[in-house]
mmCIF file of C-alpha atoms in Angstrom:
data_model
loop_
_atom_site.group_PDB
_atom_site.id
_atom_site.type_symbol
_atom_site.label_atom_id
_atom_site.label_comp_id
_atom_site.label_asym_id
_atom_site.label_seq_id
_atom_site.Cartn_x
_atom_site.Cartn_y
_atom_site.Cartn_z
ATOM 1 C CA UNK A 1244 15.286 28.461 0.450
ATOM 2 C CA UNK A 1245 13.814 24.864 0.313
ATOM 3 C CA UNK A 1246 11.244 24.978 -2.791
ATOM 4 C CA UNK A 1247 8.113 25.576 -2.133
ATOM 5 C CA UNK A 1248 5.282 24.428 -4.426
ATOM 6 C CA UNK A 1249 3.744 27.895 -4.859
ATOM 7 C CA UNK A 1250 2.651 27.168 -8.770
ATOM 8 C CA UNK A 1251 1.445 23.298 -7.656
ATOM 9 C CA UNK A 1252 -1.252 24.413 -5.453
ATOM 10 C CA UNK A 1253 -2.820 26.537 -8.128
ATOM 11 C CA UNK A 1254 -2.384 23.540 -10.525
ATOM 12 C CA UNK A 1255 -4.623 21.461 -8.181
ATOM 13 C CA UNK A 1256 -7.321 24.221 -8.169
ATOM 14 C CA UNK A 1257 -7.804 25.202 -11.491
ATOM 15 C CA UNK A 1258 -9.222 22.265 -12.571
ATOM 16 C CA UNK A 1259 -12.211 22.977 -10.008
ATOM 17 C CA UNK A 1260 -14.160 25.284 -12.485
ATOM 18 C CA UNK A 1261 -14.864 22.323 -15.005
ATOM 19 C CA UNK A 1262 -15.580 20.096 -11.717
ATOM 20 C CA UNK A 1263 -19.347 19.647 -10.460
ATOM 21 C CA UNK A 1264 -21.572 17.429 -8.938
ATOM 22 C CA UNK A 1265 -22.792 14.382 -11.566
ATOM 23 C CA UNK A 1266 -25.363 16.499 -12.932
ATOM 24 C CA UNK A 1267 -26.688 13.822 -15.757
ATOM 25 C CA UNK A 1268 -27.049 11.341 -12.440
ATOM 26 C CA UNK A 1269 -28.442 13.984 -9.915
ATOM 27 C CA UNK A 1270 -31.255 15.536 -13.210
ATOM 28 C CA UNK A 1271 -31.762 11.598 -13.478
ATOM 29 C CA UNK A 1272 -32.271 10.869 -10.310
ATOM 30 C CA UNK A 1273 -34.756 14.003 -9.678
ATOM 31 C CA UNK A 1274 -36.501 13.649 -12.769
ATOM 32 C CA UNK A 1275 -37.287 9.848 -12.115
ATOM 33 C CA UNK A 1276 -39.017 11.241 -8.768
ATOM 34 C CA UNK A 1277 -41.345 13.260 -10.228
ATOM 35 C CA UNK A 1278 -44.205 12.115 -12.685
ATOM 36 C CA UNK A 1279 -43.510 11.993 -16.213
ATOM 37 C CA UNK A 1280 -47.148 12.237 -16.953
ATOM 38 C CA UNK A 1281 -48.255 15.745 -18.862
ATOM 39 C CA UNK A 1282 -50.721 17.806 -16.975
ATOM 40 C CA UNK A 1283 -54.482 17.182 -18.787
ATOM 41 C CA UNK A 1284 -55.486 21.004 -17.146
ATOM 42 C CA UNK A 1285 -55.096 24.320 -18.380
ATOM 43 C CA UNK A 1286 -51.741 25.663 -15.869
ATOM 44 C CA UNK A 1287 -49.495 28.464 -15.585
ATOM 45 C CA UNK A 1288 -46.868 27.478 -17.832
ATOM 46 C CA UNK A 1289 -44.405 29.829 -15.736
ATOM 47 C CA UNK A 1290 -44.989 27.487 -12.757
ATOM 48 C CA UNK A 1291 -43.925 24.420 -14.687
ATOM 49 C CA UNK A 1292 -41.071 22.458 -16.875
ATOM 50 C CA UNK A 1293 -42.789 22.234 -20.454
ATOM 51 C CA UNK A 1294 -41.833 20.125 -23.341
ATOM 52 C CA UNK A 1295 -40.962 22.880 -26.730
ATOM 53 C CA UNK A 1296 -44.717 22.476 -27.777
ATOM 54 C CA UNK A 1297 -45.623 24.414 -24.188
ATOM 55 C CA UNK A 1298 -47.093 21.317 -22.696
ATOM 56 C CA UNK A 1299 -46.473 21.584 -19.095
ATOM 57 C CA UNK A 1300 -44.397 18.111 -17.206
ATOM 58 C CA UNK A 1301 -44.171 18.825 -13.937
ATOM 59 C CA UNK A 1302 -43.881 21.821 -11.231
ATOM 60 C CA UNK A 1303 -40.494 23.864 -11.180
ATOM 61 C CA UNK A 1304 -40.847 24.265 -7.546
ATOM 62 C CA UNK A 1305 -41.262 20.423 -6.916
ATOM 63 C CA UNK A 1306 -38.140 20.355 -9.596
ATOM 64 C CA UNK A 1307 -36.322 22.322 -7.439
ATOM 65 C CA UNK A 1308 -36.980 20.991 -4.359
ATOM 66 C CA UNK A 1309 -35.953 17.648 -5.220
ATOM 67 C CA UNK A 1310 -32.458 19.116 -6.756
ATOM 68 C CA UNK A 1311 -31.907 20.970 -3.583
ATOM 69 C CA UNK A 1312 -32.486 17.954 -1.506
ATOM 70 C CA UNK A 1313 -29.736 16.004 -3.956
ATOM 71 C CA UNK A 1314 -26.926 18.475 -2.942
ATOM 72 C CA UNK A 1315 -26.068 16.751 0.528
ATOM 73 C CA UNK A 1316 -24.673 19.581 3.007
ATOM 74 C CA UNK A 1317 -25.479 22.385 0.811
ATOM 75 C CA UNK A 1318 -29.256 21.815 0.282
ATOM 76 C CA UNK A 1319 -29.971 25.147 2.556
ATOM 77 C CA UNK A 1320 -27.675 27.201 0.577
ATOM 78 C CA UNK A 1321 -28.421 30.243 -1.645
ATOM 79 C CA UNK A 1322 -25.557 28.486 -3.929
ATOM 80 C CA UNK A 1323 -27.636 25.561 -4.280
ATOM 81 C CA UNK A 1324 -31.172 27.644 -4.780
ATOM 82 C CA UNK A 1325 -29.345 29.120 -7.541
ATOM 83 C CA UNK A 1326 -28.089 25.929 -9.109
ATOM 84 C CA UNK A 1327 -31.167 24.495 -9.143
ATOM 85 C CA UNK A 1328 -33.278 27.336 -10.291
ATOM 86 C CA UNK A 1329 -31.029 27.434 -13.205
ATOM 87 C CA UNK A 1330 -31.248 23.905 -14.550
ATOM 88 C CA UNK A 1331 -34.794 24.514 -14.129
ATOM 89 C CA UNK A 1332 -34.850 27.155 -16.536
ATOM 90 C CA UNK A 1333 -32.670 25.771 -18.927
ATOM 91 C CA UNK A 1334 -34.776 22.432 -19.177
ATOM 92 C CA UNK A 1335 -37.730 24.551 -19.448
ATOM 93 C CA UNK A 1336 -39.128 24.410 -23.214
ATOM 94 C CA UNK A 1337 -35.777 22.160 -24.353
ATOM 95 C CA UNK A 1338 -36.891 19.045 -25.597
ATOM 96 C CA UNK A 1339 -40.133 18.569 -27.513
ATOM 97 C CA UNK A 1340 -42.603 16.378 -26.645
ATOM 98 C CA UNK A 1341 -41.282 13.602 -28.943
ATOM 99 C CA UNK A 1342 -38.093 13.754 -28.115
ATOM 100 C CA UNK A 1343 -38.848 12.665 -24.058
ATOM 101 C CA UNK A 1344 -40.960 9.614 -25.572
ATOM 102 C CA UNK A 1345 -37.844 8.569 -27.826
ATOM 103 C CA UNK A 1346 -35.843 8.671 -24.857
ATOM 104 C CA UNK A 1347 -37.759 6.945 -22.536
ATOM 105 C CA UNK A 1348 -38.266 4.097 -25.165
ATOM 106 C CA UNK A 1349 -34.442 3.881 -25.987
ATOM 107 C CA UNK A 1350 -32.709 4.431 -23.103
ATOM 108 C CA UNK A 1351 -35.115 3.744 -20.265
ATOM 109 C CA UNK A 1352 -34.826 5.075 -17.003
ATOM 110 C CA UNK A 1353 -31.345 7.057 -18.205
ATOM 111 C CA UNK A 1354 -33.591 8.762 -20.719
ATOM 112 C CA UNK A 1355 -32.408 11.980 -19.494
ATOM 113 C CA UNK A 1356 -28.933 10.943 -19.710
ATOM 114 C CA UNK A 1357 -29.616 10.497 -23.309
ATOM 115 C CA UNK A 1358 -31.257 13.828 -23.848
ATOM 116 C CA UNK A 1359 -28.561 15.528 -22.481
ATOM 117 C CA UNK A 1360 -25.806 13.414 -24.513
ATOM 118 C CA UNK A 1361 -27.567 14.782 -27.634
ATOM 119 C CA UNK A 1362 -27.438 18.558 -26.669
ATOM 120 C CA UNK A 1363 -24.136 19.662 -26.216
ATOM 121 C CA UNK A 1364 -25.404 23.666 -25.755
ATOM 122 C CA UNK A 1365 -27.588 21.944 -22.288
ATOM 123 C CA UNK A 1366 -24.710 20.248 -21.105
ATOM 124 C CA UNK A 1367 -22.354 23.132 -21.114
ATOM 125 C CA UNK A 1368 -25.775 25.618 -19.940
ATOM 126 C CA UNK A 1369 -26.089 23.423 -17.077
ATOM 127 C CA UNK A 1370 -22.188 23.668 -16.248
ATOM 128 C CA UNK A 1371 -22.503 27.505 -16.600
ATOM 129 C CA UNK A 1372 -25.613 27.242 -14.202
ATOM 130 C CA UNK A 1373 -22.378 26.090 -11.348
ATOM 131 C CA UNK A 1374 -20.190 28.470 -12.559
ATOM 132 C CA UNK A 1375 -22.436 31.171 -11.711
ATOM 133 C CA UNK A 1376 -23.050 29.692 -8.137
ATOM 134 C CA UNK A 1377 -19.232 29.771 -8.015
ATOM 135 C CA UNK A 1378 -18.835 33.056 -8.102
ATOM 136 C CA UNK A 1379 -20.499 32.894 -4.809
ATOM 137 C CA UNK A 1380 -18.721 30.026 -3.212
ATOM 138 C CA UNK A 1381 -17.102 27.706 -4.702
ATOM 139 C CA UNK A 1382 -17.601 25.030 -1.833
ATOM 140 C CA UNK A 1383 -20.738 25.014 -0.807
ATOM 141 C CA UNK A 1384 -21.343 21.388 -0.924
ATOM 142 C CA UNK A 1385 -20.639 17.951 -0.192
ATOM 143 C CA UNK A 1386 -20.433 16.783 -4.100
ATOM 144 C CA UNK A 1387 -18.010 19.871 -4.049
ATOM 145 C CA UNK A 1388 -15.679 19.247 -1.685
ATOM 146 C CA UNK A 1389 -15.320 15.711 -2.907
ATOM 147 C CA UNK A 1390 -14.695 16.517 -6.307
ATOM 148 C CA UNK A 1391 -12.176 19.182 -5.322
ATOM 149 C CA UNK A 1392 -10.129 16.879 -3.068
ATOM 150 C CA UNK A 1393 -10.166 14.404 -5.482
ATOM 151 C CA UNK A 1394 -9.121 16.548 -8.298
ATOM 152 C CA UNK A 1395 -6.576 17.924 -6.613
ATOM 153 C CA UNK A 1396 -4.836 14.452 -5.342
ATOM 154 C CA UNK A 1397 -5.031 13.750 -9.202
ATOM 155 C CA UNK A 1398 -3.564 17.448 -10.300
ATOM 156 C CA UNK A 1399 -0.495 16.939 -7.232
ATOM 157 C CA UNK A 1400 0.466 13.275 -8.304
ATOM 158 C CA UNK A 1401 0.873 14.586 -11.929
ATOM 159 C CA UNK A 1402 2.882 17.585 -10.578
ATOM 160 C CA UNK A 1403 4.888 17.579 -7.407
ATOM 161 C CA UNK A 1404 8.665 17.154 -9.094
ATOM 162 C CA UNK A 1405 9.398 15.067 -5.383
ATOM 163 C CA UNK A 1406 8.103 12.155 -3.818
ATOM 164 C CA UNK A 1407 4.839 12.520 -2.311
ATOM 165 C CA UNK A 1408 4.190 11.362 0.884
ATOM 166 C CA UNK A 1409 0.759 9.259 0.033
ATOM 167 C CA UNK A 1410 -0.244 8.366 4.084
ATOM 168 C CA UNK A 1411 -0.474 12.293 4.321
ATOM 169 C CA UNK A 1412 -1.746 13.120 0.880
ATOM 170 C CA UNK A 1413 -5.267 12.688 1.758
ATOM 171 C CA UNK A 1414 -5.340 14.741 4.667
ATOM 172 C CA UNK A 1415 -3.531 17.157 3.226
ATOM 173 C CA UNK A 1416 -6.216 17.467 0.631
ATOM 174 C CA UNK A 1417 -8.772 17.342 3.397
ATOM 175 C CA UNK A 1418 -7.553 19.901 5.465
ATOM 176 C CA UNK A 1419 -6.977 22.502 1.825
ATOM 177 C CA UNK A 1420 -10.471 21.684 0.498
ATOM 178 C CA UNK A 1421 -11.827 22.313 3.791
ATOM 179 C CA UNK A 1422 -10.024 25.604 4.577
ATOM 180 C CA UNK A 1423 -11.563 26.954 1.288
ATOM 181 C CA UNK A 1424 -14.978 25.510 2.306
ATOM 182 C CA UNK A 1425 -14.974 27.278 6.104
ATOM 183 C CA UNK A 1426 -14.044 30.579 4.144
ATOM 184 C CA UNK A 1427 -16.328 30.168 0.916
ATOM 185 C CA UNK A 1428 -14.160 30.740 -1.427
ATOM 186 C CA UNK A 1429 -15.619 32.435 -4.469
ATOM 187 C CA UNK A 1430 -14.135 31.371 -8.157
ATOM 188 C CA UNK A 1431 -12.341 34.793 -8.331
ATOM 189 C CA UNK A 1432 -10.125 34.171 -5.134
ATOM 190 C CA UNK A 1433 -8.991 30.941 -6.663
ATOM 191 C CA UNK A 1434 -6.176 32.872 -8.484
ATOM 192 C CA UNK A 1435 -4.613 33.280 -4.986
ATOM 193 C CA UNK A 1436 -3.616 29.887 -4.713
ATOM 194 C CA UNK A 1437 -0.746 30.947 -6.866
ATOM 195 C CA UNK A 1438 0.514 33.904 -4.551
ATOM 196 C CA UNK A 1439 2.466 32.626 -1.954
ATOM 197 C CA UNK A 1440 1.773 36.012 -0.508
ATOM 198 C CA UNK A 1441 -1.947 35.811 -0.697
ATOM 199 C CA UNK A 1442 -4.160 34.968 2.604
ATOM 200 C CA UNK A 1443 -5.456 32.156 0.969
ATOM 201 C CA UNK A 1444 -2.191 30.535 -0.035
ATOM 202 C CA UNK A 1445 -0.556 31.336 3.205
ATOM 203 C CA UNK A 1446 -3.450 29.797 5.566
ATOM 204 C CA UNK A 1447 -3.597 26.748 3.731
ATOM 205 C CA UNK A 1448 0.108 26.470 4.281
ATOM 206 C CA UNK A 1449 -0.130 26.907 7.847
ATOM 207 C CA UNK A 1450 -3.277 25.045 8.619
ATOM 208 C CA UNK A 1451 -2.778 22.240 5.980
ATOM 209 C CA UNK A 1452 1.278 21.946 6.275
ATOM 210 C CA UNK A 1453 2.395 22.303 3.003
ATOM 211 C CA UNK A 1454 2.478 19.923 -0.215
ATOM 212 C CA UNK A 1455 3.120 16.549 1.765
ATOM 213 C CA UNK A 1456 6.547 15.709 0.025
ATOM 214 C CA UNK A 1457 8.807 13.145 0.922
ATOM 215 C CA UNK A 1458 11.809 15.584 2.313
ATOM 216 C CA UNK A 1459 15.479 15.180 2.028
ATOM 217 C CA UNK A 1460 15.495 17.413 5.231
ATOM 218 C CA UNK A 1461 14.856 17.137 8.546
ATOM 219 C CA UNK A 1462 14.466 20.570 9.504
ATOM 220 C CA UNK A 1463 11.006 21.650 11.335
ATOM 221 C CA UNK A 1464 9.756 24.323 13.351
ATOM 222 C CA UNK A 1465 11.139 25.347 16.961
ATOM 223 C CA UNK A 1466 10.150 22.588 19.479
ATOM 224 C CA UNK A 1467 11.457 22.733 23.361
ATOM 225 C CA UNK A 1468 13.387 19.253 22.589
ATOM 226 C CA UNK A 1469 15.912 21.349 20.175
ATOM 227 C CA UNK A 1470 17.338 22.711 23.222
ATOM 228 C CA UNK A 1471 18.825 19.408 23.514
ATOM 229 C CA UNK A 1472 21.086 19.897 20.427
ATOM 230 C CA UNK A 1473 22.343 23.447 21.688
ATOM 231 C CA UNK A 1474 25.270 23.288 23.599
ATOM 232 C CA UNK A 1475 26.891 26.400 25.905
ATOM 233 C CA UNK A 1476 28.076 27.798 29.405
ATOM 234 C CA UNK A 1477 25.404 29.874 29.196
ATOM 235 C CA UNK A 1478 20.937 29.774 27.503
ATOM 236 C CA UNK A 1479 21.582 32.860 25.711
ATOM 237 C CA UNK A 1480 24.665 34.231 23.799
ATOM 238 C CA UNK A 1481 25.358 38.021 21.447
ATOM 239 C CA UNK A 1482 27.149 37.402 17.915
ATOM 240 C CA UNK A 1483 28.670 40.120 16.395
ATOM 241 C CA UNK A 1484 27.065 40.835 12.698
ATOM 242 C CA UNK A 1485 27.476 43.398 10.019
ATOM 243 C CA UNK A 1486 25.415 44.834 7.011
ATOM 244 C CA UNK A 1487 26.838 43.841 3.307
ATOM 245 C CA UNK A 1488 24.483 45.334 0.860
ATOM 246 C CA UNK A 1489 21.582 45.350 3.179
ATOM 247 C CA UNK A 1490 22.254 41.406 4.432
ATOM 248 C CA UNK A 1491 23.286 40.333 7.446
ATOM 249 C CA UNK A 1492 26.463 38.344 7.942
ATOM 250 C CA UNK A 1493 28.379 36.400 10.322
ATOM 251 C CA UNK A 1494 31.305 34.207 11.433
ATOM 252 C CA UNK A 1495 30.412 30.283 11.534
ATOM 253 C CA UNK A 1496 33.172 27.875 12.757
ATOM 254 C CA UNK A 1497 32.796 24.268 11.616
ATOM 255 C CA UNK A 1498 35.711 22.259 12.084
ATOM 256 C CA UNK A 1499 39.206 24.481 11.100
ATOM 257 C CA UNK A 1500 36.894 26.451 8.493
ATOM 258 C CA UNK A 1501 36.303 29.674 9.489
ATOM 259 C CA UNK A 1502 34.141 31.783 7.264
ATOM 260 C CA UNK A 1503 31.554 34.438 6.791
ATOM 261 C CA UNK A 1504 27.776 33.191 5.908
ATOM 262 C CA UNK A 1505 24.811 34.734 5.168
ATOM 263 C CA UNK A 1506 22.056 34.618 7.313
ATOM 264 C CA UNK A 1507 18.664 33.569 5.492
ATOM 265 C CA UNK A 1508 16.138 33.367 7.843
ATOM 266 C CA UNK A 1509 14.107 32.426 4.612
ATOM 267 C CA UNK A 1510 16.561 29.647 3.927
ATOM 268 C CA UNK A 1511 15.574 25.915 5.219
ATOM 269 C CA UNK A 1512 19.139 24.850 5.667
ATOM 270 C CA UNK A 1513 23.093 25.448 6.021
ATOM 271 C CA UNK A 1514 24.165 25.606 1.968
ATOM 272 C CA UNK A 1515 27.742 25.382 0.767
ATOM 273 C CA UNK A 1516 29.707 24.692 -2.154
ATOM 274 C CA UNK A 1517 30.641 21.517 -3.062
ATOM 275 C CA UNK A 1518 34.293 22.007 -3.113
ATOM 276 C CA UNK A 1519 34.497 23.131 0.349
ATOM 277 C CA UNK A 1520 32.110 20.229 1.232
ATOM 278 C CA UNK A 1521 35.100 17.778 -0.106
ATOM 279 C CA UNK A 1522 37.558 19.631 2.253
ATOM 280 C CA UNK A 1523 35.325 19.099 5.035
ATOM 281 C CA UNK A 1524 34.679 15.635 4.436
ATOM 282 C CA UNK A 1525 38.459 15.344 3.718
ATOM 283 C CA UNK A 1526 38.853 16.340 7.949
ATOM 284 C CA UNK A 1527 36.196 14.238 8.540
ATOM 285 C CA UNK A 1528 33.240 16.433 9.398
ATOM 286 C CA UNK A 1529 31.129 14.256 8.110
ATOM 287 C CA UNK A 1530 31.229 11.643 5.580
ATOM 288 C CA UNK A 1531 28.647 9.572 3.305
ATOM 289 C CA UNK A 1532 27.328 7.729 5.840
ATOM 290 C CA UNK A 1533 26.029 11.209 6.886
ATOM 291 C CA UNK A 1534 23.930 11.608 3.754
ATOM 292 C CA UNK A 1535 20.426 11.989 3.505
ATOM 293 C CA UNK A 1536 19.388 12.468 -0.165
ATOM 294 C CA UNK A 1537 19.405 14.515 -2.937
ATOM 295 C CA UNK A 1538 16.995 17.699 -2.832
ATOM 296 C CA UNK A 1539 15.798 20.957 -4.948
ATOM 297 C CA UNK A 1540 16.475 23.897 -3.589
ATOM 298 C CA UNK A 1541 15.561 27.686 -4.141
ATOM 299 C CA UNK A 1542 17.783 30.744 -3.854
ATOM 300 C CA UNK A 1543 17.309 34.206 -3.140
ATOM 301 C CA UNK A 1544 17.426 35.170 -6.902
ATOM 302 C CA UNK A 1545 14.562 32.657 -7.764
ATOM 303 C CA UNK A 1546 17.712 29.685 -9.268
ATOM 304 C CA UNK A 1547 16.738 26.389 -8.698
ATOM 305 C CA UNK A 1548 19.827 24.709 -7.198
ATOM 306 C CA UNK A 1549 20.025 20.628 -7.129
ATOM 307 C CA UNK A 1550 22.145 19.410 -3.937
ATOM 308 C CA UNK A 1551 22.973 16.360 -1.769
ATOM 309 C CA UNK A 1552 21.542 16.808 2.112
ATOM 310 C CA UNK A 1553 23.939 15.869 4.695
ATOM 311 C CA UNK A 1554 23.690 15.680 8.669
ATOM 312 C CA UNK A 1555 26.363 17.535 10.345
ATOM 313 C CA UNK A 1556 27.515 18.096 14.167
ATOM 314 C CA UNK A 1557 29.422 20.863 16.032
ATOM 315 C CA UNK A 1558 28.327 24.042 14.247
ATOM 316 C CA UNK A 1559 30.185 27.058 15.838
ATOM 317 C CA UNK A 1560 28.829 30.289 16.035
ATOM 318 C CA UNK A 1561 29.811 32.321 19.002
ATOM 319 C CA UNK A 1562 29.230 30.613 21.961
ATOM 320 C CA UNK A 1563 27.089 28.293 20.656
ATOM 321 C CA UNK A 1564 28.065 24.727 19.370
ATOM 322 C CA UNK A 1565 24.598 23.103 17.746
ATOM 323 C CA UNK A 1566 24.157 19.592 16.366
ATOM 324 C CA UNK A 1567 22.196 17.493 14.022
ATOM 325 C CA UNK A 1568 22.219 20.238 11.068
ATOM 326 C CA UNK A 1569 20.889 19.639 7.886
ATOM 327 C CA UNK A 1570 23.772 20.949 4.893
ATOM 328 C CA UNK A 1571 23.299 20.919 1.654
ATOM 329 C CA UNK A 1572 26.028 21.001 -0.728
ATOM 330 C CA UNK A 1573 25.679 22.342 -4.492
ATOM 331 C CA UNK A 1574 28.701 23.260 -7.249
ATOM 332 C CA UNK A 1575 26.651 26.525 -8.157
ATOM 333 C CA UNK A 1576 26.636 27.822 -4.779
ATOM 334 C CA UNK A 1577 29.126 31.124 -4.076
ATOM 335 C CA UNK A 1578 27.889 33.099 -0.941
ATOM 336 C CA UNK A 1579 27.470 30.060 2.121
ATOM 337 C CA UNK A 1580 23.982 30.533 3.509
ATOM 338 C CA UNK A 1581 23.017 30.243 7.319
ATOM 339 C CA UNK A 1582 19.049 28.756 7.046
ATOM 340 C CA UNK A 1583 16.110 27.564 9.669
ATOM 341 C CA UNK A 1584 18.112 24.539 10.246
ATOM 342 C CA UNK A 1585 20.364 26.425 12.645
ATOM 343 C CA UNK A 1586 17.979 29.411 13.788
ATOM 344 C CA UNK A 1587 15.113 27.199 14.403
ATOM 345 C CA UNK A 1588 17.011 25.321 17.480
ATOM 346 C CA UNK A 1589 16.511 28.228 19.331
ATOM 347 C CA UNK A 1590 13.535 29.373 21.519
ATOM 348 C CA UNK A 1591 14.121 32.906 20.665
ATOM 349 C CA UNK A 1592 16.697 34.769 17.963
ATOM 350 C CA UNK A 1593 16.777 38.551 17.616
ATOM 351 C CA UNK A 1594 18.816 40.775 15.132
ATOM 352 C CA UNK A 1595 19.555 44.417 17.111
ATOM 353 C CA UNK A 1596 20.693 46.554 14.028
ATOM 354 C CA UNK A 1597 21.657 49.326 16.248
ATOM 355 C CA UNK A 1598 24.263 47.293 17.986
ATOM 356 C CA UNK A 1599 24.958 44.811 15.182
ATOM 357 C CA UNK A 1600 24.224 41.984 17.177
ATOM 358 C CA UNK A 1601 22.404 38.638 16.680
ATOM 359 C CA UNK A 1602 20.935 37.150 19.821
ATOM 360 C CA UNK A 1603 20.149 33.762 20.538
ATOM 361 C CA UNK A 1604 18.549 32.175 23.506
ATOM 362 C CA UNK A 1605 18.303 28.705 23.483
#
């Protein structure tokens, strides 16, 4: 029930097919290591980076090396083999022999920089030359991972609708990139970032934690100090259920208001309408000073539904009595839903649709 970022995740990602490493800095920095001086000797031009006129600058292999070396924790890879062998080949027969001297003598040691300013095609040759390693794995370096995690801090602080949470952002962004690095992710699985009922999607949510939002709601997983806000004669207890258009429903008691809910197991909290929210507050069930926030919820049929989070005590249902619930209350609510916030303070719940029976062991 409580929105879930499914689209925001996919935002963050799909950025990472115009991300790479620096590649004007890291051709800079290899080209600089290498001598600029033409070989005098008759060579294999195949074995070499030549200027346009087919005089040959320096060895490909010795080009590639030195590119390899550049991509820190990915320098052993076939993605980075492939990278490199690429910008090889593009640079091969680019520039004429001219054009490097005009460089060097206006721009110095970011002579290459300059080239590559000047020749659009190169620059987006060289960015194809990742995208083709991508297809591979997406993550298969250093430079990678960095620009990933920070593109997607970027992409999530443009896009969450809530508050993030910025002391868990980073790991959160850690952990995701990271996931996707451990699996190698090829560009064609990035599209699953945007199924919540992909592996990919689904892994990172359960690994990572989710989008680290500030939430309205207290509700987490089962965790043995729950028990503590069960109350009963007895650690387990049968309710009686029945079957309305294939949903479950049962009795809840809160206060004097006796009424049939739906159980969501999908649902993060207890959600009712506002107006019987004012006749609860009217008995003093709870009151303002119970309030938490306001939060954005999703239903069952995909409605977004705005409502204010209150902390409530003494939920009935059978034998049960459970405190420190998390209710939300919204004017476009009809059918009263029964979420995680009540069936996750139990060890153990079990629906037995031949008996019609919810169980719950504390």
């Amino acid at each position: 029930m409580c929105l879930f970022e499914a689209q925001l995740i996919f935002s963050c990602f799909k950025g990472i097919y115009y991300l790479c490493v620096s590649m004007r800095n890291l051709l800079l920095l290899i080209f600089l290591s290498l001598s600029f001086t033409a070989y005098s000797q008759p060579v294999p031009k195949d074995d070499f980076i030549n200027t346009k006129e087919g005089v040959p600058l320096f060895g490909k292999r010795l080009f590639i090396t030195k590119c390899r070396e550049k991509i820190k924790s990915g320098e052993d890879s076939q993605e980075a083999l492939q990278v490199c062998a690429c910008n090889a080949q593009k640079l091969d027969a680019r520039f004429t022999y001219k054009q490097y001297r005009e460089a060097w003598n206006a721009a110095g040691d970011e002579w290459l920089d300059f080239l590559i300013e000047q020749d659009s095609v190169l620059k987006a040759d060289i960015q194809k030359c990742y995208q083709t390693a991508w297809k591979r794995n997406v993550f298969f370096s250093d430079a990678q991972v960095k620009s990933a995690k920070e593109g997607m801090k970027e992409s999530l602080k443009k896009s969450v609708k809530d508050s993030l949470d910025e002391k868990k952002l980073d790991a959160y962004c850690d952990c995701a990139v990271n996931v996707m690095k451990e699996r190698k992710v090829p560009a064609k699985r990035m599209d699953e970032l945007a199924n919540p009922n992909s592996f990919l999607y689904n892994e990172i949510a359960y690994r990572c934690g989710g989008v680290p939002v500030k939430r309205v709601s207290e509700t987490t997983g089962w965790k043995p100090s729950l028990a503590a806000d069960v109350h009963g004669v007895s650690d387990i207890d049968t309710v009686n259920i029945i079957t309305v258009n294939a949903m479950t429903k049962l009795k809840v008691k809160i206060g004097s208001f006796v009424y049939i809910w739906l159980l969501d197991s999908g649902a993060t909290d207890l959600l009712i309408s506002d107006s019987l929210a004012t006749q609860m507050m009217e008995q003093q069930l709870f009151s303002e000073k119970d309030f938490l926030g306001n939060a954005t919820y999703n239903v069952a049929n995909g409605k977004e539904v705005n409502c204010r989070v209150y902390k409530i005590n003494n939920v009935q249902i059978g034998k049960f009595t459970i405190d420190n619930i998390m209710l939300a209350t919204s004017p476009d609510v009809q059918d009263y839903l029964l979420g995680k916030s009540f069936l996750n303070k139990f060890s153990r719940w079990t629906i037995d649709n031949r008996r019609e029976l919810l169980i719950l062991e504390k």
